[in-house]
Amino acid sequence: ASRGEHAIGKTASNYADTHTRVTVPYSKLTGADSSHNLAAGLGSVGFRTGAFGKWHIAAEADLNAMGCEYSSTEYECDYAIAQQVVQQAGFDVAEAIFIANLNNCGTTCSDSFSHNMEWLTFEAITFMADALDASQPFFAYVNPTVPHGSDAANSLTTWNDGPYFCAATPAGTITDDWAQACDGSMTATADFSSLCSTCTMATRNTIWSSSSGSCSGTSDRSLCSGINWVDESLGAMYDFLDERAALDATMIMVFSDNGHAKATVYEWGVRTLLHVRYPDGGIAAGTTVNELVSTIDIVPTIFDFIGLSGTYDTNGVSWKAIADGSTTSLDRTEIIAEVAHDIAVIRHDIKLIFQDSTNANWIATSGIYSEYDHWHTEFQLYNLTVDEGETTNLADSDTDSLSTLQALLESHLVAVATNDGCCSVPMSLSATSGSSEITTFYDCGALSEYAPEYFGSKIDASDCTATVEGTECAVKCATGWDDDGDYGVQDTDAVECVGGVWTSASGWALTCLHFDHSHSYSVTAGATVS
């Protein structure tokens, strides 16, 4: 799906009454999104799919349904459940799974394991080897846990937390032959020779030592060493594919989730690397794409490269023709970035940032936003050609550009209000004046099936069978919102649909009350009875 199912259910009306609230910690892969995603799509056309490394998008309700009710961290779940929740999202294989971040799992992790790039690398290569042996196309989603916290120093040295060696994993202490070579030592190399004669990774001690010349302090050295560790892992996978004569026929994409200014829409937060290698797909070495692209383009681009046709729901566009030289430009003049209540409209040379002054971004840390002089200024306009650091706000001086980008922002908000996240079926949103939330349901079947599993209950619209305009009925709908801002706990707030009116234009319009820990308000969600 183009937008996370839970995120669609969490929207706000702070700007022009249709401002989408985008909160990354709430973006879990669940419900309809589990079958409307890249892995599921590729699997449906014969690809073998595998996930390796950090997941971090498991919905608590899904883990509960599988038998894990944890108190503070997903790592309390049995490893088999962690694998199961990943496989539920469209993956045939789920190995070397880290179900969540390692920096907030406390002693559940630190007592027994930490980052383990050798394990991840071995399992990813094993998966690719099995697919190649079976002459089956494959999709490997490889998500390293480094350089994210906890500090890589914990895994690469013996003098911090730990020590942790290559046999220590969330699945327990493994006894595979490859791990026996490096277990108990920071100076021994993992043995991948059963898979590939040239696949090697530097020792943990070497990786840590290599950061001493360019970085200082444990935190910075952990960041540098973590990147080096990822590079060693990717190098081993390259070596494997090269040895199997499959490197040029494999599309390799390397990208990141955010930059230094995490949880902001500033350039150093949303502009990240994207490297692609695919000679057999027509991408020549040294190709540089200067068009505006986004992570939402990855699904349509991959589908385009492999020639997949049909219908699927996406906000992105394919950049295949740009990468292989078939064309010189995309039909795109701007991209949108959002987090919390902040929105950016980004063009090649100019950028507008809107920050809601009454609903401040609470996710970004002070260590980040203190670097920006105009933080919490409602409208910020920057010339990216000469001001990549976004230090000079031109909103008062360049009013023409400000008006142009504000109009684009308004258009985006209208588009968001009519864009669904599932099944290619239109969805309508409308906010009661002055409310702070909009309740939305997917149009993915009969009305009684609207509420996804996450919300804990179904809509009861048993007496909503009339199709006469103006007919009223009593409706009960989903419960189970989490709206308290605590990312570690998904407790239950309540939503109750107290009435509905059928119109020929939009079907049933459900009037709902949303009660949470601090306030209540009315909301209207449009839904079509099938």
Short mmCIF file of C-alpha atoms in Angstrom, two decimals, residues 75 106-114 116 162-165 167-173:
data_model
loop_
_atom_site.label_atom_id
_atom_site.label_comp_id
_atom_site.label_asym_id
_atom_site.label_seq_id
_atom_site.Cartn_x
_atom_site.Cartn_y
_atom_site.Cartn_z
CA TYR A 75 12.11 -8.96 22.01
CA GLY A 106 16.84 -2.98 27.90
CA THR A 107 18.22 -6.11 29.48
CA THR A 108 15.99 -8.31 27.31
CA CYS A 109 18.63 -7.71 24.62
CA SER A 110 21.72 -6.55 26.47
CA ASP A 111 21.89 -9.67 28.63
CA SER A 112 22.44 -11.91 25.62
CA PHE A 113 22.92 -10.28 22.18
CA SER A 114 23.44 -7.12 20.16
CA ASN A 116 25.32 -9.22 14.43
CA GLY A 162 28.80 -7.46 26.35
CA PRO A 163 31.06 -8.75 24.98
CA TYR A 164 28.89 -10.12 22.20
CA PHE A 165 30.31 -12.50 19.64
CA ALA A 167 27.11 -16.68 17.70
CA ALA A 168 24.96 -14.47 19.99
CA THR A 169 21.59 -13.75 18.33
CA PRO A 170 17.93 -13.10 19.15
CA ALA A 171 17.39 -16.73 18.16
CA GLY A 172 19.80 -17.83 20.89
CA THR A 173 23.40 -18.96 20.66
#
